[in-house]
Amino acid sequence: MQALLVIILINAFIFILCALVALSGQFLRQSGEADLTVNKASTRPVRRGQSLLPALAEADVFLPAACGGKGTCGRCEVKVIAGGSAVTPMETILLSPQHLNALSRLACQVKIRQNIEIEVAESLLVAKLLRARLETSQNVAEDIKTLQFSVQGNAELAFKPGQYLQVFYQMPWERVLRAYSISSPASVKNGFSFDVQRVSGGVVSSYLHQLQPGVEIEVSGPFGEMFLSDEHVQRPIILVAGGVGLAPLRSIL
């Protein structure tokens, strides 16, 4: 009986040891660095285990992600030539079979586990990173503030009325982004404003609501295809919105 118990304990120990080895191997594969190559032109090391979207931001490639990288807007489309992770269910919904067969992926859904090579449309490479300082914060409605920022470093922000910027916020374990429409006129090049509604449980909206004048943030952009074009101004237009949905319309008006 004792011999049988010893055999069971030894087998259990071996099983646990094998499981720990497998888990440690998986951890090691997902930790450390991998090489990210963009358009065969630049390669730089990025942290494994993160999604491709923030990794590209670290490489100064800023993609549109109106949903904040949650995989629901389908805007951060790239081509993964080599090294991509498995296609996610969300991608099968937002991307057609033709797109998937052509190697198209959503950057927010791709996990970096090894060296990866991608292609990004040249039209998406125009967005840039800006530092902006909060100048004023004004309550305009219940849980809604208008925040006025000035662009730092002698930079200028050229955008079209109706476009948006993405705000970066560093959490302890990851860097997140959220999209906010620009509510100021496009004629102002050295600053911009947001109309921000505090969302219950919203990390970035709560952060922006408690932000004090003089504090700087990082934004990328501009992004967005819903903007006022020269064709639109040639004829009467009707704009309909409510709440913070008025923000891009304020820029258009």
Short mmCIF file of N, CA and C in Angstrom, two decimals, residues 53-143:
data_model
loop_
_atom_site.label_atom_id
_atom_site.label_comp_id
_atom_site.label_asym_id
_atom_site.label_seq_id
_atom_site.Cartn_x
_atom_site.Cartn_y
_atom_site.Cartn_z
N LEU A 53 -1.32 47.00 -32.12
CA LEU A 53 -1.69 48.42 -32.15
C LEU A 53 -0.80 49.28 -31.26
N PRO A 54 -0.65 48.99 -29.96
CA PRO A 54 0.26 49.81 -29.15
C PRO A 54 1.72 49.63 -29.53
N ALA A 55 2.08 48.45 -30.05
CA ALA A 55 3.46 48.24 -30.49
C ALA A 55 3.79 49.17 -31.65
N LEU A 56 2.84 49.36 -32.56
CA LEU A 56 3.06 50.28 -33.67
C LEU A 56 3.19 51.72 -33.17
N ALA A 57 2.41 52.07 -32.16
CA ALA A 57 2.52 53.42 -31.59
C ALA A 57 3.91 53.64 -31.01
N GLU A 58 4.48 52.60 -30.39
CA GLU A 58 5.84 52.71 -29.88
C GLU A 58 6.84 52.92 -31.02
N ALA A 59 6.47 52.42 -32.21
CA ALA A 59 7.33 52.57 -33.39
C ALA A 59 6.97 53.82 -34.19
N ASP A 60 6.19 54.72 -33.57
CA ASP A 60 5.78 55.99 -34.21
C ASP A 60 4.91 55.77 -35.44
N VAL A 61 4.14 54.69 -35.43
CA VAL A 61 3.14 54.46 -36.47
C VAL A 61 1.78 54.48 -35.77
N PHE A 62 0.98 55.48 -36.07
CA PHE A 62 -0.27 55.70 -35.34
C PHE A 62 -1.46 55.41 -36.25
N LEU A 63 -2.18 54.34 -35.90
CA LEU A 63 -3.32 53.91 -36.69
C LEU A 63 -4.62 54.42 -36.07
N PRO A 64 -5.64 54.63 -36.90
CA PRO A 64 -6.94 55.02 -36.35
C PRO A 64 -7.55 53.86 -35.57
N ALA A 65 -8.12 54.18 -34.42
CA ALA A 65 -8.79 53.17 -33.59
C ALA A 65 -9.89 53.86 -32.80
N ALA A 66 -10.96 54.22 -33.51
CA ALA A 66 -12.04 54.99 -32.89
C ALA A 66 -12.66 54.27 -31.70
N CYS A 67 -12.56 52.93 -31.68
CA CYS A 67 -13.14 52.15 -30.58
C CYS A 67 -12.18 52.02 -29.41
N GLY A 68 -11.00 52.63 -29.51
CA GLY A 68 -10.03 52.52 -28.43
C GLY A 68 -9.27 51.21 -28.42
N GLY A 69 -9.23 50.54 -29.57
CA GLY A 69 -8.51 49.28 -29.65
C GLY A 69 -9.28 48.09 -29.12
N LYS A 70 -10.61 48.20 -29.10
CA LYS A 70 -11.44 47.11 -28.58
C LYS A 70 -11.89 46.14 -29.66
N GLY A 71 -11.51 46.42 -30.91
CA GLY A 71 -11.83 45.50 -31.99
C GLY A 71 -13.23 45.62 -32.54
N THR A 72 -13.86 46.79 -32.39
CA THR A 72 -15.24 46.94 -32.86
C THR A 72 -15.40 47.92 -34.01
N CYS A 73 -14.39 48.75 -34.28
CA CYS A 73 -14.54 49.74 -35.36
C CYS A 73 -13.95 49.27 -36.68
N GLY A 74 -12.97 48.37 -36.62
CA GLY A 74 -12.38 47.84 -37.84
C GLY A 74 -11.50 48.81 -38.60
N ARG A 75 -11.03 49.87 -37.93
CA ARG A 75 -10.25 50.91 -38.62
C ARG A 75 -8.76 50.63 -38.67
N CYS A 76 -8.25 49.79 -37.78
CA CYS A 76 -6.79 49.60 -37.68
C CYS A 76 -6.32 48.45 -38.56
N GLU A 77 -6.80 48.41 -39.79
CA GLU A 77 -6.49 47.29 -40.68
C GLU A 77 -5.08 47.41 -41.26
N VAL A 78 -4.34 46.32 -41.18
CA VAL A 78 -3.00 46.22 -41.76
C VAL A 78 -2.88 44.86 -42.45
N LYS A 79 -1.78 44.65 -43.14
CA LYS A 79 -1.48 43.33 -43.70
C LYS A 79 -0.34 42.71 -42.91
N VAL A 80 -0.57 41.51 -42.40
CA VAL A 80 0.46 40.79 -41.66
C VAL A 80 1.11 39.79 -42.62
N ILE A 81 2.33 40.08 -43.01
CA ILE A 81 3.03 39.25 -43.98
C ILE A 81 3.59 38.00 -43.33
N ALA A 82 4.08 38.14 -42.10
CA ALA A 82 4.66 36.98 -41.40
C ALA A 82 4.61 37.23 -39.91
N GLY A 83 4.39 36.15 -39.15
CA GLY A 83 4.50 36.22 -37.70
C GLY A 83 3.25 36.60 -36.95
N GLY A 84 2.10 36.61 -37.59
CA GLY A 84 0.87 37.00 -36.90
C GLY A 84 0.29 35.89 -36.06
N SER A 85 -0.51 36.26 -35.06
CA SER A 85 -1.21 35.27 -34.24
C SER A 85 -2.47 34.81 -34.96
N ALA A 86 -3.21 33.90 -34.33
CA ALA A 86 -4.41 33.34 -34.95
C ALA A 86 -5.49 34.41 -35.13
N VAL A 87 -6.27 34.27 -36.20
CA VAL A 87 -7.38 35.19 -36.46
C VAL A 87 -8.41 35.06 -35.35
N THR A 88 -8.90 36.20 -34.84
CA THR A 88 -9.86 36.19 -33.75
C THR A 88 -11.29 36.18 -34.29
N PRO A 89 -12.26 35.76 -33.47
CA PRO A 89 -13.67 35.79 -33.91
C PRO A 89 -14.12 37.18 -34.34
N MET A 90 -13.65 38.23 -33.65
CA MET A 90 -14.04 39.59 -34.01
C MET A 90 -13.58 39.94 -35.42
N GLU A 91 -12.40 39.46 -35.80
CA GLU A 91 -11.90 39.75 -37.14
C GLU A 91 -12.73 39.05 -38.21
N THR A 92 -13.23 37.86 -37.92
CA THR A 92 -14.06 37.16 -38.90
C THR A 92 -15.38 37.88 -39.12
N ILE A 93 -15.78 38.71 -38.15
CA ILE A 93 -17.01 39.49 -38.30
C ILE A 93 -16.76 40.77 -39.09
N LEU A 94 -15.66 41.46 -38.77
CA LEU A 94 -15.40 42.77 -39.36
C LEU A 94 -14.65 42.72 -40.69
N LEU A 95 -13.93 41.64 -40.93
CA LEU A 95 -13.17 41.52 -42.18
C LEU A 95 -13.77 40.42 -43.04
N SER A 96 -13.90 40.69 -44.32
CA SER A 96 -14.46 39.71 -45.24
C SER A 96 -13.46 38.58 -45.47
N PRO A 97 -13.94 37.42 -45.94
CA PRO A 97 -13.01 36.32 -46.26
C PRO A 97 -11.95 36.75 -47.28
N GLN A 98 -12.35 37.62 -48.22
CA GLN A 98 -11.39 38.10 -49.21
C GLN A 98 -10.27 38.90 -48.54
N HIS A 99 -10.64 39.74 -47.57
CA HIS A 99 -9.62 40.52 -46.86
C HIS A 99 -8.70 39.61 -46.05
N LEU A 100 -9.30 38.64 -45.37
CA LEU A 100 -8.49 37.72 -44.57
C LEU A 100 -7.56 36.90 -45.44
N ASN A 101 -8.05 36.47 -46.60
CA ASN A 101 -7.21 35.71 -47.52
C ASN A 101 -6.08 36.56 -48.07
N ALA A 102 -6.30 37.89 -48.10
CA ALA A 102 -5.27 38.81 -48.59
C ALA A 102 -4.35 39.26 -47.46
N LEU A 103 -4.39 38.54 -46.32
CA LEU A 103 -3.52 38.77 -45.16
C LEU A 103 -3.90 39.99 -44.34
N SER A 104 -5.09 40.55 -44.57
CA SER A 104 -5.52 41.70 -43.78
C SER A 104 -5.88 41.27 -42.36
N ARG A 105 -5.49 42.08 -41.40
CA ARG A 105 -5.78 41.84 -39.98
C ARG A 105 -6.09 43.16 -39.30
N LEU A 106 -6.69 43.09 -38.12
CA LEU A 106 -6.88 44.26 -37.28
C LEU A 106 -5.74 44.32 -36.28
N ALA A 107 -5.02 45.44 -36.27
CA ALA A 107 -3.82 45.55 -35.43
C ALA A 107 -4.13 45.35 -33.95
N CYS A 108 -5.33 45.76 -33.53
CA CYS A 108 -5.67 45.62 -32.11
C CYS A 108 -5.93 44.18 -31.71
N GLN A 109 -6.12 43.29 -32.70
CA GLN A 109 -6.43 41.89 -32.41
C GLN A 109 -5.22 40.96 -32.57
N VAL A 110 -4.15 41.47 -33.15
CA VAL A 110 -2.96 40.65 -33.39
C VAL A 110 -2.04 40.72 -32.17
N LYS A 111 -1.71 39.57 -31.60
CA LYS A 111 -0.78 39.50 -30.49
C LYS A 111 0.63 39.22 -31.01
N ILE A 112 1.59 39.94 -30.46
CA ILE A 112 2.98 39.75 -30.88
C ILE A 112 3.60 38.65 -30.03
N ARG A 113 3.90 37.52 -30.66
CA ARG A 113 4.51 36.39 -29.97
C ARG A 113 5.86 36.03 -30.57
N GLN A 114 6.17 36.60 -31.74
CA GLN A 114 7.41 36.30 -32.44
C GLN A 114 7.72 37.47 -33.37
N ASN A 115 8.84 37.40 -34.08
CA ASN A 115 9.14 38.44 -35.06
C ASN A 115 7.99 38.56 -36.04
N ILE A 116 7.63 39.80 -36.37
CA ILE A 116 6.44 40.02 -37.19
C ILE A 116 6.74 41.07 -38.26
N GLU A 117 6.24 40.82 -39.46
CA GLU A 117 6.40 41.76 -40.58
C GLU A 117 5.02 42.16 -41.08
N ILE A 118 4.80 43.47 -41.24
CA ILE A 118 3.49 43.95 -41.66
C ILE A 118 3.64 45.01 -42.75
N GLU A 119 2.51 45.28 -43.41
CA GLU A 119 2.42 46.38 -44.36
C GLU A 119 1.30 47.31 -43.92
N VAL A 120 1.59 48.60 -43.94
CA VAL A 120 0.62 49.63 -43.56
C VAL A 120 0.42 50.55 -44.76
N ALA A 121 -0.83 50.87 -45.07
CA ALA A 121 -1.12 51.77 -46.18
C ALA A 121 -0.43 53.11 -45.96
N GLU A 122 0.17 53.64 -47.02
CA GLU A 122 0.90 54.91 -46.91
C GLU A 122 -0.01 56.04 -46.43
N SER A 123 -1.30 55.96 -46.77
CA SER A 123 -2.23 57.01 -46.36
C SER A 123 -2.41 57.07 -44.85
N LEU A 124 -2.06 55.97 -44.15
CA LEU A 124 -2.21 55.94 -42.69
C LEU A 124 -0.95 56.39 -41.96
N LEU A 125 0.10 56.69 -42.71
CA LEU A 125 1.37 57.05 -42.08
C LEU A 125 1.52 58.55 -41.86
N VAL A 126 0.46 59.31 -42.14
CA VAL A 126 0.56 60.77 -42.01
C VAL A 126 0.25 61.24 -40.59
N ALA A 127 -0.42 60.41 -39.80
CA ALA A 127 -0.74 60.80 -38.43
C ALA A 127 0.53 60.94 -37.61
N LYS A 128 0.52 61.88 -36.67
CA LYS A 128 1.72 62.13 -35.87
C LYS A 128 1.36 62.25 -34.40
N LEU A 129 2.39 62.17 -33.58
CA LEU A 129 2.22 62.29 -32.13
C LEU A 129 2.46 63.74 -31.73
N LEU A 130 1.57 64.26 -30.90
CA LEU A 130 1.68 65.64 -30.42
C LEU A 130 1.58 65.67 -28.91
N ARG A 131 2.29 66.61 -28.31
CA ARG A 131 2.11 66.89 -26.89
C ARG A 131 1.25 68.14 -26.78
N ALA A 132 0.29 68.09 -25.87
CA ALA A 132 -0.64 69.20 -25.72
C ALA A 132 -0.82 69.52 -24.24
N ARG A 133 -0.89 70.80 -23.92
CA ARG A 133 -1.04 71.25 -22.54
C ARG A 133 -2.45 71.78 -22.32
N LEU A 134 -3.07 71.33 -21.24
CA LEU A 134 -4.41 71.81 -20.92
C LEU A 134 -4.34 73.27 -20.47
N GLU A 135 -5.13 74.11 -21.13
CA GLU A 135 -5.17 75.53 -20.78
C GLU A 135 -6.39 75.85 -19.92
N THR A 136 -7.57 75.36 -20.31
CA THR A 136 -8.78 75.61 -19.54
C THR A 136 -9.65 74.36 -19.50
N SER A 137 -10.42 74.23 -18.43
CA SER A 137 -11.37 73.13 -18.27
C SER A 137 -12.68 73.73 -17.76
N GLN A 138 -13.74 73.61 -18.55
CA GLN A 138 -14.99 74.28 -18.23
C GLN A 138 -16.15 73.30 -18.23
N ASN A 139 -16.95 73.33 -17.16
CA ASN A 139 -18.18 72.53 -17.12
C ASN A 139 -19.22 73.18 -18.02
N VAL A 140 -19.74 72.42 -18.98
CA VAL A 140 -20.74 72.96 -19.90
C VAL A 140 -22.08 72.25 -19.76
N ALA A 141 -22.11 71.10 -19.11
CA ALA A 141 -23.34 70.36 -18.86
C ALA A 141 -23.04 69.32 -17.79
N GLU A 142 -24.06 68.61 -17.35
CA GLU A 142 -23.83 67.59 -16.34
C GLU A 142 -22.92 66.51 -16.90
N ASP A 143 -21.79 66.31 -16.23
CA ASP A 143 -20.79 65.30 -16.61
C ASP A 143 -20.13 65.58 -17.95
#
